[in-house]
Short mmCIF file of C-alpha atoms in Angstrom, two decimals:
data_model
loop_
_atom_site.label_atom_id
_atom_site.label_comp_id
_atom_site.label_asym_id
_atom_site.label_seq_id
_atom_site.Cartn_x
_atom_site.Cartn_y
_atom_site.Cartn_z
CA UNK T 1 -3.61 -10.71 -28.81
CA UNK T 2 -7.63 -10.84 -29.60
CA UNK T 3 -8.45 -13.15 -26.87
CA UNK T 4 -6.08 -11.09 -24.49
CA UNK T 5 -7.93 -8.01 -25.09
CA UNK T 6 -11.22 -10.08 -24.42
CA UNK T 7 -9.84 -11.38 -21.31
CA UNK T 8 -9.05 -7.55 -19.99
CA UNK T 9 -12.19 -6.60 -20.91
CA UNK T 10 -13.54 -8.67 -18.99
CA UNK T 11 -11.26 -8.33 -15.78
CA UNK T 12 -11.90 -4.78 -15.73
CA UNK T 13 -15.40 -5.97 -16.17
CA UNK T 14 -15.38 -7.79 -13.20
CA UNK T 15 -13.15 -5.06 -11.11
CA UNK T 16 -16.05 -3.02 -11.66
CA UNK T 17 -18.77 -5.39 -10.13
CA UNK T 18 -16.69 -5.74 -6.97
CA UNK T 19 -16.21 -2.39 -6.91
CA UNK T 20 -19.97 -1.70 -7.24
CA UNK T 21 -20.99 -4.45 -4.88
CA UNK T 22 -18.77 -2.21 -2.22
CA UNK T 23 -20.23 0.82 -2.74
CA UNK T 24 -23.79 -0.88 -2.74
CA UNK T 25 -23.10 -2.27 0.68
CA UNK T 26 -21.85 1.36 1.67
CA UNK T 27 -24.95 3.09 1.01
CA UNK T 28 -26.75 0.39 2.61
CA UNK T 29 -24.70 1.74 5.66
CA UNK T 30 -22.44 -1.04 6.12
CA UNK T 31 -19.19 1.55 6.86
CA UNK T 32 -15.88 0.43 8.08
CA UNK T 33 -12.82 2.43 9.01
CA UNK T 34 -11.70 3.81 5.56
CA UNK T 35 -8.26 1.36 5.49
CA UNK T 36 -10.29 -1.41 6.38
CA UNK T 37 -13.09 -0.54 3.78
CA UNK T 38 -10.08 -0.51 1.58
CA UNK T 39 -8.01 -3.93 2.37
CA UNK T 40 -11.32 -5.88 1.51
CA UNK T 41 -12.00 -4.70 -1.40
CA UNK T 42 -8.68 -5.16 -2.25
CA UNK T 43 -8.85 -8.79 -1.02
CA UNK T 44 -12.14 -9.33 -3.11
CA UNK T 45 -10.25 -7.89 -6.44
CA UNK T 46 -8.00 -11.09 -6.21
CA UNK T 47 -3.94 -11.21 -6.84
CA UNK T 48 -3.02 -7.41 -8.00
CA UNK T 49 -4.78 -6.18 -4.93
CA UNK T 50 -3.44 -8.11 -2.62
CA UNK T 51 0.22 -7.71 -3.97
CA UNK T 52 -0.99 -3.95 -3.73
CA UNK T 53 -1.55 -4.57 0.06
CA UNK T 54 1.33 -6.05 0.72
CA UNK T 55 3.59 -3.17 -1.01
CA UNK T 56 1.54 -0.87 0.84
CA UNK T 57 2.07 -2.48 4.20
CA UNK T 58 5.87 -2.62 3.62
CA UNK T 59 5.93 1.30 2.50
CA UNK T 60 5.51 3.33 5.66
CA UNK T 61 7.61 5.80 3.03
CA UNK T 62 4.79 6.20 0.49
CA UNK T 63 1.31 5.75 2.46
CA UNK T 64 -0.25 7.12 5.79
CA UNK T 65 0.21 5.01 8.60
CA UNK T 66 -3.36 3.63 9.21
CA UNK T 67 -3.11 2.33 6.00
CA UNK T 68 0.26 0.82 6.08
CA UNK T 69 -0.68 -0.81 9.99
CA UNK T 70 -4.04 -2.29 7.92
CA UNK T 71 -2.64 -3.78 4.71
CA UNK T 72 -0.20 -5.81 7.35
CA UNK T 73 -3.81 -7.96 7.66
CA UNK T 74 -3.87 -8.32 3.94
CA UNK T 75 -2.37 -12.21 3.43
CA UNK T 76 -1.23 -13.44 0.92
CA UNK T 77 -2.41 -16.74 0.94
CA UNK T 78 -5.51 -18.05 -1.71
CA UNK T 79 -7.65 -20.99 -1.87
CA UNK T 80 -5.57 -23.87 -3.87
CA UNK T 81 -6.45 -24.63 -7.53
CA UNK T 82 -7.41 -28.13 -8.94
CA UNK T 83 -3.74 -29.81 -9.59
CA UNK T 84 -5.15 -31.16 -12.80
CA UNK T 85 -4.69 -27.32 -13.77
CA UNK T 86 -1.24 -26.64 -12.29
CA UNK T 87 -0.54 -30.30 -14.32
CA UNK T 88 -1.44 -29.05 -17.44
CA UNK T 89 0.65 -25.71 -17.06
CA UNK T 90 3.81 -27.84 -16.13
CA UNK T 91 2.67 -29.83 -19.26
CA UNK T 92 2.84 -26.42 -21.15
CA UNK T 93 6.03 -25.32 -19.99
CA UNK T 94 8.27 -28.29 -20.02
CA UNK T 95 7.14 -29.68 -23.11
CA UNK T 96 7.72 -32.82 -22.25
CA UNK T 97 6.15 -36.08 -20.74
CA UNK T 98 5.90 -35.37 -16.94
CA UNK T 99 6.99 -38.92 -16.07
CA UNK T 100 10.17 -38.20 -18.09
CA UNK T 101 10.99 -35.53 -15.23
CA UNK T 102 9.49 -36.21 -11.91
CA UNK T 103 8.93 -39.65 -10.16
CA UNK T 104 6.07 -38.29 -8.50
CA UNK T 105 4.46 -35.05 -7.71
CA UNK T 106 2.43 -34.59 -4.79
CA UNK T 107 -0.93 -33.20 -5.92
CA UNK T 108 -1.89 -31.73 -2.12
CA UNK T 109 0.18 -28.11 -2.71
CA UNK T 110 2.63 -26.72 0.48
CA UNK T 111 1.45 -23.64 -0.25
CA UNK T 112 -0.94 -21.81 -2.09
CA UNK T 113 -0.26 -17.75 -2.87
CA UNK T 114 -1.90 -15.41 -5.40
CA UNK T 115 0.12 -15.88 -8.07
CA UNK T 116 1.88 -19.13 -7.56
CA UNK T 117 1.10 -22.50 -5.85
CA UNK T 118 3.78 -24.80 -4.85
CA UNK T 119 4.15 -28.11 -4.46
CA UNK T 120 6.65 -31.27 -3.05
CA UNK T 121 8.01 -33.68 -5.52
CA UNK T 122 10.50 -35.86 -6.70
CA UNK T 123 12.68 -35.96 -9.54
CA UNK T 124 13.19 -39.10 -11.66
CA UNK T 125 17.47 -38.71 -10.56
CA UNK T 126 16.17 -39.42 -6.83
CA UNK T 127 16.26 -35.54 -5.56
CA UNK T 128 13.63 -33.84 -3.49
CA UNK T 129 12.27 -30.80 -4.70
CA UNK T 130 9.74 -28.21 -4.50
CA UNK T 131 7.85 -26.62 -7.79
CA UNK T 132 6.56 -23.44 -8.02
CA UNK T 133 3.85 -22.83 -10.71
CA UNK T 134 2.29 -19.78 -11.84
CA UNK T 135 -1.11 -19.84 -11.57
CA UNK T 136 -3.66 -19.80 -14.81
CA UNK T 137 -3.84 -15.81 -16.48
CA UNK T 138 -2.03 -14.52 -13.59
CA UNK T 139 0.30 -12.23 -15.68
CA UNK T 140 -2.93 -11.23 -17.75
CA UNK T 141 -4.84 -9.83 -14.54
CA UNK T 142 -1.79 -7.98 -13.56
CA UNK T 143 -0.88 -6.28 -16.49
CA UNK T 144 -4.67 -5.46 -16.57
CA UNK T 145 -5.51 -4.24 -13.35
CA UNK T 146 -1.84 -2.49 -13.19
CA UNK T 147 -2.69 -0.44 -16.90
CA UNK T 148 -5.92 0.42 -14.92
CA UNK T 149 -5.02 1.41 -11.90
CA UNK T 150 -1.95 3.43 -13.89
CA UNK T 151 -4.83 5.68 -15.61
CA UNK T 152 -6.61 6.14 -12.70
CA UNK T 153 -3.74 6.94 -10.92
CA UNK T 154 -3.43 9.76 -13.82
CA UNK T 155 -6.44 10.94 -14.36
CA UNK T 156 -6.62 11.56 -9.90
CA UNK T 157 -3.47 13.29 -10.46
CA UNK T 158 -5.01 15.70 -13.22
CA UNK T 159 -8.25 16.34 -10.73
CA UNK T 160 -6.57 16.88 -7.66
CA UNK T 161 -2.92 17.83 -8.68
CA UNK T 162 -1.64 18.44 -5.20
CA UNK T 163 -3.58 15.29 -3.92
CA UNK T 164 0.39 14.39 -2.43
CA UNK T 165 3.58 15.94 -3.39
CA UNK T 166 4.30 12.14 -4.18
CA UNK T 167 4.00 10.71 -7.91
CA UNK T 168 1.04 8.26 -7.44
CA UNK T 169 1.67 7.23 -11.07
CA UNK T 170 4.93 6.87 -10.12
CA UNK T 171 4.13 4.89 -7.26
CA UNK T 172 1.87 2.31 -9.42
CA UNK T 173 5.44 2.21 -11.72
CA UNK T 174 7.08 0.81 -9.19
CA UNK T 175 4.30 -1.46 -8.09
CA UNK T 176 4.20 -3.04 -11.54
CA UNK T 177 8.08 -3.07 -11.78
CA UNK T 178 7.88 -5.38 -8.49
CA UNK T 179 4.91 -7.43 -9.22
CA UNK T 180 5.99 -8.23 -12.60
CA UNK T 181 9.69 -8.88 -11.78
CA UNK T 182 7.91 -11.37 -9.24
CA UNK T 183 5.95 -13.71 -12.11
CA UNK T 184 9.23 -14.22 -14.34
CA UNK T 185 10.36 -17.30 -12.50
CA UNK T 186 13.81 -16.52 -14.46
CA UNK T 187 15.00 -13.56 -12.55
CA UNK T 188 13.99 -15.58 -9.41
CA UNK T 189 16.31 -18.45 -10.44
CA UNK T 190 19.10 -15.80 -11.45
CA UNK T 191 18.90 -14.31 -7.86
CA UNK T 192 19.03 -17.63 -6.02
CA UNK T 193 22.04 -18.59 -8.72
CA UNK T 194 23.47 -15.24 -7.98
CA UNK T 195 23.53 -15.55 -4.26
CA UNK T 196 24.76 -19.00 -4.42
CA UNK T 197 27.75 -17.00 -6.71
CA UNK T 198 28.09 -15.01 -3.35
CA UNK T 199 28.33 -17.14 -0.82
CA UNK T 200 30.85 -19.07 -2.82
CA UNK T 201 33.11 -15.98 -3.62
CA UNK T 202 32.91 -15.39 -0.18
CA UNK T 203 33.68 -18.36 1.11
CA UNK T 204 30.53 -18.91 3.21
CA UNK T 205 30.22 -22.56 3.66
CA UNK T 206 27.75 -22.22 6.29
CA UNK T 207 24.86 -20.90 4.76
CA UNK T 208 22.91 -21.70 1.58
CA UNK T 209 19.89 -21.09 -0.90
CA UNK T 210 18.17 -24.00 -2.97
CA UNK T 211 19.60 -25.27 -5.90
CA UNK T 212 17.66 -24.58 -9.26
CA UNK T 213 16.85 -27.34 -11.83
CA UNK T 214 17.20 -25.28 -14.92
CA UNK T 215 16.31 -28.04 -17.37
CA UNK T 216 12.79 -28.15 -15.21
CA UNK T 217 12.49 -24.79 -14.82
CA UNK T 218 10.51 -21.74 -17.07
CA UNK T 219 9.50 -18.09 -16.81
CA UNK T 220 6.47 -19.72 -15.22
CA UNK T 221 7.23 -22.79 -13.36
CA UNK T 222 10.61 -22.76 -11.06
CA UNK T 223 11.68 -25.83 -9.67
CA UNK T 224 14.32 -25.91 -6.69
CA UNK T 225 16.11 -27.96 -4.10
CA UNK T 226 13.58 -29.17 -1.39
CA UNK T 227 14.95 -27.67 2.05
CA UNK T 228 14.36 -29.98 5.62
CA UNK T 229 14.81 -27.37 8.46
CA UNK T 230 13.19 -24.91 10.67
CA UNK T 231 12.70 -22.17 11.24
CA UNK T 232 15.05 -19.36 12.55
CA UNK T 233 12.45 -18.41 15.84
CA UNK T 234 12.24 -22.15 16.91
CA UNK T 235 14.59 -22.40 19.38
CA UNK T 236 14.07 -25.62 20.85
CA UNK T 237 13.96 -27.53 17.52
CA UNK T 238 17.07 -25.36 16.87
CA UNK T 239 18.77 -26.83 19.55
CA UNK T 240 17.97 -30.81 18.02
CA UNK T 241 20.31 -29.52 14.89
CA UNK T 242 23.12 -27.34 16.42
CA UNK T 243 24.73 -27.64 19.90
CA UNK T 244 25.13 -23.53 19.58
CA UNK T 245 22.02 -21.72 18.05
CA UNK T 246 23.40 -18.22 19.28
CA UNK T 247 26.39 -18.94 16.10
CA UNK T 248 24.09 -20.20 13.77
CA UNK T 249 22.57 -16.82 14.31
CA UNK T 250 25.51 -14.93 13.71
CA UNK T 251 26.02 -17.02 10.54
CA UNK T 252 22.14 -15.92 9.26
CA UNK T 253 23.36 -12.15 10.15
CA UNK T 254 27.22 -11.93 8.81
CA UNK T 255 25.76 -13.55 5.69
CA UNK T 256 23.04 -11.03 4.66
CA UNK T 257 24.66 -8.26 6.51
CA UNK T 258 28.18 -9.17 3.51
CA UNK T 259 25.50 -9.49 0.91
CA UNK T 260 24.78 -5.52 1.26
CA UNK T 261 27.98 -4.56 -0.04
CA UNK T 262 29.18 -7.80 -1.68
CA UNK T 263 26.08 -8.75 -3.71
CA UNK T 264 24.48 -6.73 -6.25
CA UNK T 265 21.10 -7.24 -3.98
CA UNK T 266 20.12 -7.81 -0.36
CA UNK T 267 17.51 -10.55 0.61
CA UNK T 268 14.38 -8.12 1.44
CA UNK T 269 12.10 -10.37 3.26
CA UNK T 270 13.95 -12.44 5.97
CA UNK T 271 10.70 -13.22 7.94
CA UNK T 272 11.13 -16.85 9.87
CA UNK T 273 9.41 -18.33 7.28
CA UNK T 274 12.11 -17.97 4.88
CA UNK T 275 15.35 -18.24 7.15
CA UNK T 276 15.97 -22.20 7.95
CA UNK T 277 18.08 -23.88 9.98
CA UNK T 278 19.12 -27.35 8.08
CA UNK T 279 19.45 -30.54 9.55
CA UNK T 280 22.73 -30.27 8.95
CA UNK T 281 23.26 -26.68 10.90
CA UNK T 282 24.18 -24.76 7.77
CA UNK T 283 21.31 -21.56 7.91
CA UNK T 284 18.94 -21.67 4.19
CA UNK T 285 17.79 -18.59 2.61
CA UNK T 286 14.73 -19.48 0.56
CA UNK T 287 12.22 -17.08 -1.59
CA UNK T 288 14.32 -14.51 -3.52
CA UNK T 289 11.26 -12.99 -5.29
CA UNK T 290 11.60 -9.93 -3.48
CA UNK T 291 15.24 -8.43 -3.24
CA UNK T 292 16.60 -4.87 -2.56
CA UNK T 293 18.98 -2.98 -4.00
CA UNK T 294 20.73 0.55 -2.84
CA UNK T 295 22.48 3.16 -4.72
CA UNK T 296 26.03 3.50 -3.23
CA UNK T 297 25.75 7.06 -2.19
CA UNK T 298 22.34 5.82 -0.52
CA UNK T 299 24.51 2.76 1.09
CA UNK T 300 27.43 5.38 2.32
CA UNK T 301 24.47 7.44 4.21
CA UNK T 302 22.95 4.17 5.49
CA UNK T 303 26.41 2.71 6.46
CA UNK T 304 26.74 6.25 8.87
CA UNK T 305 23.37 5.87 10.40
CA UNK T 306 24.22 1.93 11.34
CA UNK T 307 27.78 3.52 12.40
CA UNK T 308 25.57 6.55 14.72
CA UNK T 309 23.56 3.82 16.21
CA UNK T 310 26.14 1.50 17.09
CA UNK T 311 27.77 4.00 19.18
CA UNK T 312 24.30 5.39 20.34
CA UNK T 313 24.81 8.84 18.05
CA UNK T 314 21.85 10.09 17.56
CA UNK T 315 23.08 13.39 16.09
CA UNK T 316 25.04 11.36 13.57
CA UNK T 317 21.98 8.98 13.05
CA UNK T 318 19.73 12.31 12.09
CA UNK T 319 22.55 13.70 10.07
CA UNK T 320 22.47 10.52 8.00
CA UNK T 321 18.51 10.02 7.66
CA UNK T 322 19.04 13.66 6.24
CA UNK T 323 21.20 12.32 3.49
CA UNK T 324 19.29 8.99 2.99
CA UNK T 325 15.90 10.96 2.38
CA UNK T 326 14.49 13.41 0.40
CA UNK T 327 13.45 16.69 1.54
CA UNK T 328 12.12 20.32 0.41
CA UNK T 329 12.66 21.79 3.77
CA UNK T 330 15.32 22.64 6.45
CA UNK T 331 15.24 19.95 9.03
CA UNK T 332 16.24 20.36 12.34
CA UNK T 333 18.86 17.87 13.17
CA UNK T 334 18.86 18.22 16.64
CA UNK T 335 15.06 17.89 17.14
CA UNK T 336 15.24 14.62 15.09
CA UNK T 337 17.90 13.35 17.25
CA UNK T 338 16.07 14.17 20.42
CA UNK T 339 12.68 12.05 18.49
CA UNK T 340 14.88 9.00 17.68
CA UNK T 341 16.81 8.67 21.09
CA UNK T 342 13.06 8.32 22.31
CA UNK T 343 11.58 5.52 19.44
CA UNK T 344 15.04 4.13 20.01
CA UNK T 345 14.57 3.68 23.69
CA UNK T 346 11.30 1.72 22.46
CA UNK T 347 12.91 -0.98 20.69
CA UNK T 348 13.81 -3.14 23.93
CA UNK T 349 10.48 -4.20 24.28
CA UNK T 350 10.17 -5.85 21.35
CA UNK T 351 10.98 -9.23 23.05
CA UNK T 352 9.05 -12.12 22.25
CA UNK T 353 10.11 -15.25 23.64
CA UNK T 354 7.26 -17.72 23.11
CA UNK T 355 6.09 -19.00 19.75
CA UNK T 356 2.33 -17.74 20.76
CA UNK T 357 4.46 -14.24 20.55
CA UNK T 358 5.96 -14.21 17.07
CA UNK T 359 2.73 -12.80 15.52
CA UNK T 360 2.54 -10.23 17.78
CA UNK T 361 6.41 -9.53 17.09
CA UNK T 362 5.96 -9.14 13.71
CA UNK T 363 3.30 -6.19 14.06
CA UNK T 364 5.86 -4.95 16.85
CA UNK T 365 8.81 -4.90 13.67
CA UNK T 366 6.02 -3.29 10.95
CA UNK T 367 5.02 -0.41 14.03
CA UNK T 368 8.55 0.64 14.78
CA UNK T 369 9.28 0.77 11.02
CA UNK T 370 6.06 3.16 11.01
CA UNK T 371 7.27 5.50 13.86
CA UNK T 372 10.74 5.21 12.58
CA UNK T 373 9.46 6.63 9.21
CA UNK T 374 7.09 8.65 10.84
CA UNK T 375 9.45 10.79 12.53
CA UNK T 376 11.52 11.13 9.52
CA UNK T 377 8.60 12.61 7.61
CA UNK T 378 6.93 14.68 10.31
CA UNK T 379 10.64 16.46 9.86
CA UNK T 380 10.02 16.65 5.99
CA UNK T 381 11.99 13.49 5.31
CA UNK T 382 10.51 11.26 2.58
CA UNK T 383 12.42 8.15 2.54
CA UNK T 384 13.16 6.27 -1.12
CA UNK T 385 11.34 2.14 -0.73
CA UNK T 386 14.59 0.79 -0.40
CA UNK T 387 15.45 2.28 2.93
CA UNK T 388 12.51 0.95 5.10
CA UNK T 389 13.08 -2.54 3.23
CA UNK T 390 16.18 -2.53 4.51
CA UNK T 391 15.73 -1.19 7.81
CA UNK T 392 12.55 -3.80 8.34
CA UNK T 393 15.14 -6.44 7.67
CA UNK T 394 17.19 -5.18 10.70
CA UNK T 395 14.41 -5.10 12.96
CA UNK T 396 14.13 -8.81 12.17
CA UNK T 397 17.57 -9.73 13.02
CA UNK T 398 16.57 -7.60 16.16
CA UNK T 399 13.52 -10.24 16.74
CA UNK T 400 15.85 -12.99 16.23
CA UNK T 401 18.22 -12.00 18.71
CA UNK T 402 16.21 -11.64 21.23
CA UNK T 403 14.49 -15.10 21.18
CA UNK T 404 18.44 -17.08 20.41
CA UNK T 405 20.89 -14.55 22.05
CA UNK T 406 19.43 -11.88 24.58
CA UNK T 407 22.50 -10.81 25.82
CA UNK T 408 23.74 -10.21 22.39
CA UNK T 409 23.93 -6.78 21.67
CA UNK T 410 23.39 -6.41 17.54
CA UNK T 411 25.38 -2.92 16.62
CA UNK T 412 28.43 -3.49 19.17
CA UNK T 413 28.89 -7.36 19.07
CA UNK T 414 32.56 -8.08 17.81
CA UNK T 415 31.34 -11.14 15.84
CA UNK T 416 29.28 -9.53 13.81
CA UNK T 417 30.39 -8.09 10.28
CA UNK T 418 28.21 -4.87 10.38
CA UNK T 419 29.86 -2.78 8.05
CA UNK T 420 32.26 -4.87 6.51
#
């Protein structure tokens, strides 16, 4: 507890630096754009920060848009660590001889995040695998910086009381909520193991999510199936797996689009990066740190607006934004069907249909999201999280169909399970 105290001490010891060093550098007139000021100084505070730029560039409903278009800069993606200090946290967890578990590990990680770094091995039972470990005092600067920013958050709130009619405190709540739900390795395990529960009570045999080695796995160090695949925008290597990418597309979409009413969450980030196809042609859903989950009045409003747009009713698709978000004021229903029909009309752009494009795509998705949310809430909508996770996840599937199906049309296609 002692040296924990000494250890926040000192992290809000060195917040403080940083954040001197940036107002130095101000004065001395060095003066971006306020949101860009913002994003790196965030990226110099380290791995609360950044998870604090990525939840606000994937909430259009709680921040201004030049912020939220900004943050979608902020990466996620940190210099790796020394393995002989991942080693000695597997050491930690497992308590056990690493030789007794793993054949070999390769020290060189696949990827290297803020709080985790993961890395390709082999179990001594012949399996491939991938191991995520949670990097050194990672939990310790969150909860931290989090307590911090939760007091400044209040004492902001006591200065400049109408400031936004929206709970910042509340706000970093439901930051910490997520980031900390995102270092226990457990609940990550229990989603994968409860989507695997899914598909199986479902009968999906077409799709899949790793495998979890429980007897190797912690609160801090999750170890999982290795997947071989790729990924859901590469059509030609698509092709060298399935004779018909345009139904292994309609698998990837039937699946998650089932999971919304029978699963108890929704995969929240199906970027291509963590939708595979297998070598075998079934479609992998990897990375459940991040899920969603909606009330089922919420769902029954977002089930009408799907129904509105399917049919191209944009009176109905107002009616149901109404009931999705929260408002003190009349809204005109009519005038926010007229604005959608128009962002609606928008959306067939969005076509990218070279792999140079699928950057560019993705800050296509994250803008109509915006505009989407921005109408809402120049009507005096504000929308709950949830809602734009969800609807970001449909402007994926929207992304994917243009690049494996163009002629597919996502809301009337007969194949597809919208509502079911």
């Amino acid at each position: 507890m002692v040296v924990n105290g000494i250890k926040g001490a000192f992290r809000i010891g060195q917040t403080l630096t940083v954040l001197g060093k940036t107002g130095v550098s101000w004065l001395r007139g060095d003066r971006p754009p306020t949101p860009a000021l913002l994003r790196q100084t965030f990226e110099n505070l380290g791995a609360t920060y950044i998870k604090l730029g990525q939840f606000i560039a994937s909430s259009p409903t709680f921040f201004p848009p030049g912020y939220v278009e900004e943050f979608q800069k902020c990466l996620d993606r940190t210099p790796a660590l020394p393995f002989s200090l991942m080693r000695k946290i597997l050491r930690e967890e497992l308590k056990q001889p690493l030789e007794s578990v793993f054949a070999h590990i390769d020290p060189v990680p696949l990827a290297s995040a803020s709080i985790a770094q993961v890395h390709a091995a082999r179990l001594v039972t012949g399996e491939d695998v991938v191991i995520k470990i949670q990097k050194p005092g990672v939990e310790n600067i969150l909860l931290t910086d989090l307590n911090f920013l939760y007091v400044s958050a209040r004492v902001l709130e006591t200065i400049a009381p109408k400031l936004s009619w929206t709970s910042l405190s509340g706000i970093v709540e439901e930051i910490q909520r997520t980031m900390m739900e995102e270092c226990d390795f457990i609940k990550e395990a229990n989603n994968l193991k409860t989507f695997r529960q899914f598909l199986s009570d479902s009968h999906n045999m077409e799709a899949t999510v790793p495998r979890v080695y429980e007897a190797c796995s912690t609160r801090r160090v999750l170890t999982m199936e290795r997947f071989y695949g790729v990924p859901l925008t590469d059509l030609e290597s698509i092709r060298a797996v399935t004779s018909d990418p345009e139904r292994t597309l309609i698998t990837a979409m039937n699946t998650w689009f089932s999971s919304l009413t029978q699963c108890e969450f929704f995969h929240a980030d199906v970027h291509a990066g963590n939708l595979m196809v297998l070598r075998d042609g079934r479609v992998g859903f990897i990375d459940f740190g991040i899920v969603g989950r909606i009330k089922p009045d919420t769902w029954q409003a977002v089930s009408d607006f799907i129904s509105a747009v399917m049919v191209g009713q944009f009176e109905g698709m107002a009616d149901a934004m109404v009931r999705i978000g929260v408002t003190h004021a009349r809204i005109d229903v009519n005038q926010l069907a007229d604005d959608l029909r128009r962002l609606y009309n928008q959306m067939d752009r969005m076509v990218p249909d070279t792999p140079c494009a699928a950057e560019e795509a993705e800050d296509e998705v994250n803008n109509i999201l915006m505009d989407m949310v921005k109408i809402g809430e120049s009507h005096g909508l504000h929308f709950p999280r949830e809602f734009a996770l969800l609807i970001k996840q449909f402007l994926y599937f929207d992304r994917y169909v243009h690049i494996l199906a163009p002629e597919m049309d996502m809301f009337m296609d007969e194949r597809l399970n919208l509502l079911h």
